[in-house]
Amino acid sequence: MSLRSALLALLSSGPLTGYDVVKQFSASVGHVWHAPDSQIYPELRKMHAEGLLASRPVPWGSRGATKTEYSITPEGERALRQWQEQPFGYVRERDPAHLRAAYFEWAPPGAAAAQLRAHIEHYRDQRAQALAQITALQERTSPTLARRLAANPEDQWERITRFKVFAYEGQVSRADQEITWAERGLRLLEELGELGRPDEPGTR
Amino acid sequence: MSLRSALLALLSSGPLTGYDVVKQFSASVGHVWHAPDSQIYPELRKMHAEGLLASRPVPWGSRGATKTEYSITPEGERALRQWQEQPFGYVRERDPAHLRAAYFEWAPPGAAAAQLRAHIEHYRDQRAQALAQITALQERTSPTLARRLAANPEDQWERITRFKVFAYEGQVSRADQEITWAERGLRLLEELGELGRPDEPGTR
DNA sequence: ACAGAATACCTATGTACATAGTGAGTGACA
DNA sequence: TGTCACTCACTATGTACATAGGTATTCTGT
């Protein structure tokens, strides 16, 4: 149900056509809740059917073709608020990286270290991306934020912006934590003499 | 495909009946990769069909009923090693807590703080659980670990144990990070005067 | 004038997972 | 002898999501 909320949140800053939803999604909310377009289009239609969104055909091209523009309805806004109200069930632990690490004794020589290095790489990227988002928010470079602020009274701007920054800060510190963990892992491997030793373990 | 690997990892310490797989799973690997029994039983059968597991009927009860005992085959062990070798695609960001936080401006008064407090609560639990696992590993209280060590030469014991501890340490520091983040969020709300102010924002 | 790229908008299909059951055997006690 | 709780072993069903297409329309270069 989070995709639904993410879409409502996106559309709460103003109407968008399906295609624009997809585009803006991946450039904003998508950083915190990824979804492919193949999931977005049907969901929009479903939400429309349930009255959370209104739709309006917009002419496109010269041959009478149309695209659909969606906008949030009062009921959609109610759903958004309600979503923020109700506590959510946490998803169960399910982490491929930790799973692998727990059974590194099965990794061929070098493979464990390679995994950890890839882990670090990945989270360095994530970190950089999140930081870029934060700067874009703080310097008001983000077009999605601009739309949203324009749709709200000025005394709310600070508040709205800081919540988004706060969310991305969470991603930054999570990335930091993952990097630190993986580095500790590399040190562990080193300590076990596992960065070059060709040894086959685990075979009962 | 991670469930598959988790099951192979579990069975690599010795044969188990379906039921015991389910039980031991949730007491060990399950902490790092959760799966319900309804997913485990069919997967075991599939893995058996593909030759990763061998099966043997074990009599159960007095009326000739049987249960199935699964054990890992050489091919299963090969799959385990291969899994550790190949790099994995990281799953896309998809975090309900961050998503909510990014749109806290829609939260009714008090709801944002409540979310963050629940977040802290949840990760305190997680943290405690992971720590308990670590102690169980280090003091050799864990029956699953005992089985595994018994199936391996003594000079591997340290190594095997430390990998598992390392994985759980990752959970601990992740939990710590989440708690810190949520606490920062509470401070932000306080700064914005949002722990009691009845104010309706976001309504365009 | 036409090719090719880019834009705009979808659809189909399969799988992983959640949720919620079912039903048979055992042991213990009242 | 009945019923209760517990162990053991599954099955059914729906949804979220990934992967991989497809088909118009407009734009750009030559």
XYZ file of C-alpha atoms (C1' of nucleotides) in Angstrom:
468
model
C 0.000 0.000 0.000
C 3.016 2.278 0.160
C 3.123 2.813 -3.579
C -0.345 4.218 -3.356
C 0.705 6.660 -0.653
C 3.801 7.616 -2.566
C 1.649 8.456 -5.574
C -0.790 10.438 -3.487
C 2.110 12.324 -1.952
C 3.511 13.130 -5.376
C 0.175 14.254 -6.765
C -0.540 16.337 -3.681
C 1.644 19.041 -5.174
C -0.517 19.350 -8.289
C -1.976 17.410 -11.237
C 0.214 15.410 -13.567
C -0.241 13.216 -16.618
C 0.584 9.530 -16.293
C 3.865 9.944 -18.041
C 4.840 12.903 -15.897
C 3.938 10.972 -12.787
C 6.365 8.276 -13.856
C 9.075 10.808 -14.638
C 8.714 12.901 -11.519
C 8.279 9.841 -9.396
C 11.682 8.475 -10.218
C 13.207 11.901 -9.676
C 11.708 12.473 -6.230
C 9.695 10.001 -4.143
C 11.307 7.207 -6.083
C 14.541 7.798 -4.219
C 12.854 6.660 -1.091
C 10.335 4.238 -2.558
C 11.271 2.832 -5.916
C 8.613 1.680 -8.390
C 8.754 0.828 -12.092
C 6.355 2.456 -14.539
C 4.710 -0.895 -15.164
C 3.479 -0.716 -11.612
C 2.568 2.946 -11.637
C 0.197 3.053 -14.608
C -2.167 0.318 -13.380
C -2.050 1.687 -9.846
C -3.107 5.126 -11.050
C -6.052 3.594 -12.818
C -7.015 1.628 -9.739
C -6.808 4.710 -7.560
C -8.937 6.574 -10.038
C -11.524 3.812 -9.942
C -11.575 4.086 -6.157
C -12.091 7.819 -6.206
C -8.721 8.833 -4.799
C -7.802 10.519 -8.049
C -9.715 12.500 -10.638
C -8.746 12.210 -14.272
C -9.035 14.510 -17.237
C -8.159 13.743 -20.852
C -5.560 16.137 -22.255
C -5.132 16.412 -26.033
C -1.804 15.231 -27.225
C -0.421 15.558 -30.710
C -2.435 16.787 -33.621
C -4.392 13.667 -34.487
C -6.835 13.805 -31.634
C -4.866 11.531 -29.345
C -5.121 12.189 -25.624
C -3.172 11.526 -22.476
C -4.676 11.345 -19.030
C -4.026 13.921 -16.386
C -4.557 12.836 -12.804
C -5.206 15.035 -9.825
C -5.763 14.199 -6.202
C -9.333 14.360 -4.886
C -10.393 15.438 -1.393
C -10.823 11.767 -0.661
C -7.266 11.188 -1.813
C -6.055 13.843 0.575
C -8.001 12.220 3.354
C -6.316 8.932 2.531
C -2.923 10.630 2.686
C -3.590 11.990 6.161
C -5.006 8.719 7.312
C -1.915 6.935 6.080
C 0.248 9.198 8.220
C -1.932 8.481 11.188
C -1.975 4.739 11.283
C 1.066 2.886 12.571
C 2.623 0.547 10.086
C 3.736 -3.012 10.353
C 7.471 -3.291 9.958
C 8.692 -5.608 7.278
C 10.678 -8.572 8.440
C 14.438 -8.639 8.172
C 15.426 -9.743 4.730
C 18.877 -8.687 3.743
C 20.937 -10.509 1.117
C 24.175 -8.890 2.260
C 23.821 -9.984 5.871
C 22.677 -13.403 4.790
C 25.768 -13.889 2.702
C 28.050 -12.564 5.385
C 26.666 -15.014 7.902
C 27.790 -17.865 5.671
C 31.050 -16.510 4.361
C 32.655 -19.816 5.288
C 31.229 -21.082 2.014
C 32.730 -18.312 -0.055
C 35.580 -19.292 -2.367
C 38.828 -17.468 -1.561
C 38.554 -13.795 -2.349
C 34.811 -13.840 -2.916
C 33.923 -12.583 0.550
C 36.236 -9.618 0.239
C 34.850 -8.887 -3.212
C 31.305 -8.859 -1.827
C 32.251 -6.430 0.888
C 34.021 -4.157 -1.509
C 30.980 -4.135 -3.779
C 28.894 -3.348 -0.724
C 31.035 -0.317 0.036
C 30.920 0.803 -3.561
C 27.163 0.550 -3.659
C 26.589 2.541 -0.512
C 29.101 5.191 -1.533
C 26.915 5.739 -4.571
C 23.738 5.793 -2.511
C 25.307 8.240 -0.137
C 26.391 10.567 -2.893
C 22.958 10.479 -4.458
C 21.207 11.266 -1.201
C 23.577 14.130 -0.539
C 22.890 15.498 -4.002
C 19.172 15.397 -3.224
C 19.730 17.262 0.013
C 21.625 20.045 -1.727
C 18.964 20.252 -4.411
C 16.339 20.646 -1.707
C 18.231 23.213 0.306
C 19.152 25.296 -2.686
C 15.632 25.020 -4.049
C 16.919 23.543 -7.298
C 14.459 20.658 -7.230
C 11.531 21.297 -9.591
C 9.287 18.893 -7.702
C 9.870 20.795 -4.491
C 9.264 24.091 -6.268
C 5.850 22.872 -7.406
C 5.030 21.754 -3.918
C 6.087 24.967 -2.241
C 4.140 27.002 -4.767
C 1.062 25.035 -3.761
C 1.515 25.841 -0.082
C 1.550 28.994 2.040
C 4.995 30.453 2.550
C 5.074 29.843 6.288
C 5.025 26.130 5.552
C 7.991 26.100 3.201
C 10.668 25.634 5.826
C 8.759 22.840 7.476
C 8.059 20.942 4.246
C 11.635 21.219 3.068
C 13.133 20.093 6.330
C 11.057 16.932 6.445
C 12.376 15.933 3.062
C 15.916 16.744 4.064
C 15.399 14.690 7.194
C 14.337 11.680 5.154
C 17.384 11.879 2.919
C 19.632 12.339 5.920
C 18.370 8.979 7.049
C 19.599 7.495 3.809
C 22.974 9.133 4.228
C 23.538 7.800 7.696
C 22.290 4.384 6.710
C 24.808 4.348 3.897
C 27.536 5.437 6.285
C 26.639 2.632 8.610
C 26.753 0.029 5.854
C 30.145 1.259 4.734
C 31.521 1.087 8.263
C 30.156 -2.424 8.670
C 31.678 -3.654 5.437
C 35.022 -2.120 6.354
C 34.930 -3.944 9.659
C 34.275 -7.086 7.648
C 37.330 -6.514 5.517
C 39.416 -6.139 8.650
C 37.957 -9.381 9.967
C 38.907 -11.191 6.779
C 42.384 -9.789 6.991
C 42.697 -10.929 10.572
C 41.646 -14.418 9.535
C 44.261 -14.277 6.792
C 41.533 -14.487 4.216
C 42.598 -12.096 1.550
C 44.815 -14.566 -0.253
C 44.751 -17.925 1.471
C 43.518 -20.637 -0.888
C 41.672 -22.910 1.501
C 38.515 -24.901 0.961
C 36.399 -25.006 4.118
C 32.941 -26.185 4.974
C 33.201 -29.499 3.206
C 32.009 -32.018 5.695
C 16.644 -16.746 -4.936
C 17.890 -15.848 -1.477
C 15.440 -18.111 0.272
C 16.948 -20.966 -1.630
C 20.434 -20.046 -0.455
C 19.261 -19.582 3.086
C 17.816 -23.095 3.039
C 20.978 -24.550 1.556
C 23.000 -22.763 4.218
C 20.797 -24.168 6.951
C 20.911 -27.701 5.593
C 24.651 -27.525 5.102
C 25.038 -28.319 8.769
C 23.165 -31.617 8.460
C 19.880 -33.203 7.366
C 16.552 -32.036 8.729
C 12.886 -32.903 8.270
C 10.628 -30.287 6.719
C 9.211 -29.316 10.047
C 12.623 -29.022 11.638
C 13.791 -26.892 8.758
C 10.935 -24.517 9.461
C 11.687 -24.472 13.178
C 15.430 -24.059 12.948
C 15.061 -21.591 10.143
C 13.148 -19.124 12.227
C 15.600 -19.590 15.074
C 18.722 -18.945 13.016
C 18.906 -17.842 9.378
C 15.429 -16.419 9.742
C 16.816 -13.559 11.811
C 18.620 -12.357 8.766
C 16.256 -13.582 6.061
C 12.719 -14.100 7.225
C 10.440 -16.608 5.500
C 7.090 -18.138 6.481
C 6.642 -21.907 6.471
C 4.175 -21.604 3.624
C 7.076 -20.522 1.495
C 9.574 -23.007 2.862
C 7.718 -26.274 2.232
C 7.129 -25.716 -1.491
C 10.655 -24.404 -1.934
C 12.129 -27.525 -0.370
C 10.177 -29.664 -2.799
C 11.306 -27.550 -5.715
C 14.921 -27.781 -4.637
C 14.548 -31.507 -4.295
C 13.130 -31.729 -7.803
C 16.137 -29.808 -9.063
C 18.610 -32.074 -7.344
C 19.911 -29.615 -4.789
C 18.473 -31.689 -1.980
C 18.057 -35.398 -1.372
C 15.041 -36.652 0.508
C 14.340 -39.688 2.664
C 11.028 -40.706 4.203
C 11.201 -41.005 7.982
C 8.489 -42.949 9.837
C 6.352 -40.811 12.053
C 3.723 -41.944 14.502
C 2.577 -45.521 14.763
C 0.200 -45.689 11.837
C 2.766 -45.766 9.096
C 2.774 -42.051 8.463
C 6.050 -40.548 7.298
C 7.753 -37.194 7.265
C 10.415 -36.185 4.803
C 13.999 -35.607 5.760
C 16.028 -33.400 3.466
C 19.771 -33.330 3.112
C 22.007 -31.230 0.928
C 23.531 -32.928 -2.138
C 26.980 -32.232 -3.595
C 25.175 -30.222 -6.219
C 23.498 -28.229 -3.474
C 26.882 -27.469 -1.967
C 28.118 -26.370 -5.330
C 25.145 -24.027 -5.598
C 25.980 -22.615 -2.183
C 29.538 -21.802 -3.193
C 28.423 -20.412 -6.486
C 25.957 -18.159 -4.725
C 28.777 -16.715 -2.634
C 30.779 -16.112 -5.748
C 28.399 -14.171 -7.902
C 27.785 -10.534 -7.097
C 24.192 -9.694 -6.336
C 21.949 -6.987 -7.610
C 21.030 -4.624 -4.822
C 17.357 -4.125 -4.238
C 16.054 -0.634 -4.799
C 15.375 1.667 -1.929
C 11.946 0.988 -0.553
C 11.480 2.150 2.968
C 8.065 2.961 4.453
C 9.571 4.899 7.354
C 11.606 7.218 5.164
C 8.701 7.623 2.805
C 6.453 8.736 5.608
C 9.045 11.032 7.071
C 9.484 12.783 3.732
C 5.819 13.749 3.817
C 5.334 14.450 7.489
C 3.682 17.721 6.524
C 0.572 15.618 5.933
C 0.647 14.022 9.347
C -2.059 15.103 11.780
C -0.657 16.747 14.930
C 1.186 14.255 17.059
C 1.191 11.504 14.451
C 4.714 12.209 13.211
C 6.137 12.017 16.707
C 4.200 8.823 17.346
C 5.681 7.262 14.204
C 9.183 8.138 15.250
C 8.664 6.796 18.722
C 7.357 3.541 17.299
C 10.401 3.463 15.045
C 12.688 3.731 18.052
C 10.745 1.091 19.910
C 10.966 -1.308 16.999
C 14.695 -0.952 16.531
C 15.353 -1.224 20.249
C 13.716 -4.619 20.023
C 15.677 -5.580 16.943
C 18.866 -4.483 18.591
C 18.205 -6.502 21.708
C 17.388 -9.577 19.671
C 20.549 -9.323 17.614
C 22.627 -8.857 20.743
C 21.035 -11.944 22.258
C 21.976 -13.891 19.147
C 25.554 -12.703 19.404
C 25.857 -13.853 23.006
C 24.306 -17.184 22.114
C 26.898 -17.602 19.388
C 29.843 -16.566 21.483
C 28.868 -18.713 24.431
C 28.087 -21.634 22.151
C 24.531 -21.828 23.469
C 22.986 -21.910 20.009
C 21.977 -25.455 19.018
C 22.097 -24.643 15.327
C 25.659 -23.449 15.649
C 26.582 -26.520 17.688
C 25.362 -28.756 14.872
C 27.324 -26.778 12.373
C 30.540 -26.809 14.334
C 30.221 -30.530 14.928
C 30.075 -31.010 11.177
C 33.287 -29.065 10.612
C 36.944 -29.474 11.601
C 37.844 -27.686 14.799
C 40.231 -25.255 13.149
C 37.245 -23.782 11.308
C 35.133 -23.145 14.394
C 36.457 -19.690 15.168
C 36.069 -18.609 11.574
C 32.531 -19.880 11.197
C 31.409 -18.333 14.448
C 32.919 -14.955 13.738
C 31.180 -14.638 10.392
C 27.853 -15.131 12.064
C 28.698 -12.674 14.788
C 29.762 -10.228 12.119
C 26.396 -10.498 10.388
C 24.488 -9.854 13.598
C 26.764 -6.951 14.429
C 25.554 -5.424 11.216
C 22.001 -5.655 12.481
C 22.986 -4.059 15.767
C 24.639 -1.074 14.168
C 21.818 -0.691 11.700
C 19.383 -0.599 14.602
C 21.552 1.961 16.370
C 21.565 4.103 13.288
C 17.789 3.966 12.932
C 17.349 4.951 16.560
C 19.698 7.896 16.196
C 17.878 9.025 13.072
C 14.461 8.864 14.711
C 15.753 10.772 17.721
C 17.036 13.471 15.439
C 13.549 13.545 13.925
C 11.978 14.077 17.306
C 14.324 16.982 17.924
C 13.348 18.432 14.565
C 9.667 18.204 15.428
C 10.328 19.889 18.731
C 12.223 22.663 17.020
C 9.299 23.186 14.675
C 7.024 23.288 17.709
C 5.304 20.181 16.504
C 4.753 18.157 19.610
C 1.522 19.829 20.543
C 0.640 22.504 18.011
C -2.738 21.817 16.396
C -2.128 23.119 12.909
C -3.507 21.867 9.649
C -1.000 22.251 6.827
C -0.803 21.095 3.266
C -4.353 21.983 2.348
C -4.006 23.915 -0.845
C 11.510 13.211 -47.917
C 12.819 9.757 -45.010
C 15.500 7.383 -41.196
C 16.307 7.121 -36.758
C 15.986 8.798 -32.051
C 13.359 10.336 -28.436
C 8.904 11.057 -26.241
C 4.569 9.399 -24.418
C 1.935 5.582 -22.755
C 1.018 1.364 -21.892
C 0.471 -4.387 -21.434
C 1.769 -9.286 -20.358
C 3.691 -12.611 -17.619
C 5.968 -14.751 -13.964
C 7.606 -15.005 -9.219
C 8.300 -13.961 -4.314
C 5.876 -13.270 -0.514
C 1.932 -12.412 2.900
C -2.068 -14.124 4.984
C -4.880 -17.496 6.306
C -6.236 -21.505 6.451
C -6.453 -27.381 6.935
C -5.878 -31.779 8.939
C -3.793 -35.723 10.991
C -1.112 -37.725 14.934
C 0.364 -37.711 20.099
C 0.275 -37.249 25.012
C -1.769 -35.987 29.196
C -5.486 -35.351 32.429
C -10.130 -35.687 34.063
C -13.627 -42.063 26.837
C -13.427 -37.501 25.633
C -11.371 -33.150 24.907
C -7.471 -30.241 25.004
C -3.167 -28.613 23.763
C 0.641 -29.452 21.045
C 3.457 -31.324 17.261
C 3.918 -32.001 12.444
C 3.058 -31.045 7.694
C 1.118 -28.953 4.476
C -2.369 -26.035 0.860
C -4.906 -22.003 -1.198
C -5.261 -17.463 -2.598
C -4.164 -12.887 -3.489
C -0.971 -9.072 -4.187
C 3.329 -6.469 -4.958
C 6.837 -6.353 -7.790
C 10.387 -7.524 -11.500
C 11.282 -8.222 -16.210
C 10.379 -7.583 -20.644
C 8.105 -6.398 -23.961
C 4.870 -3.130 -27.399
C 2.958 0.862 -30.089
C 1.886 5.308 -31.344
C 3.517 10.275 -31.948
C 6.790 13.930 -32.516
C 11.531 15.685 -33.240
C 16.057 15.994 -35.580
C 19.290 15.558 -39.035
C 20.491 14.995 -43.826
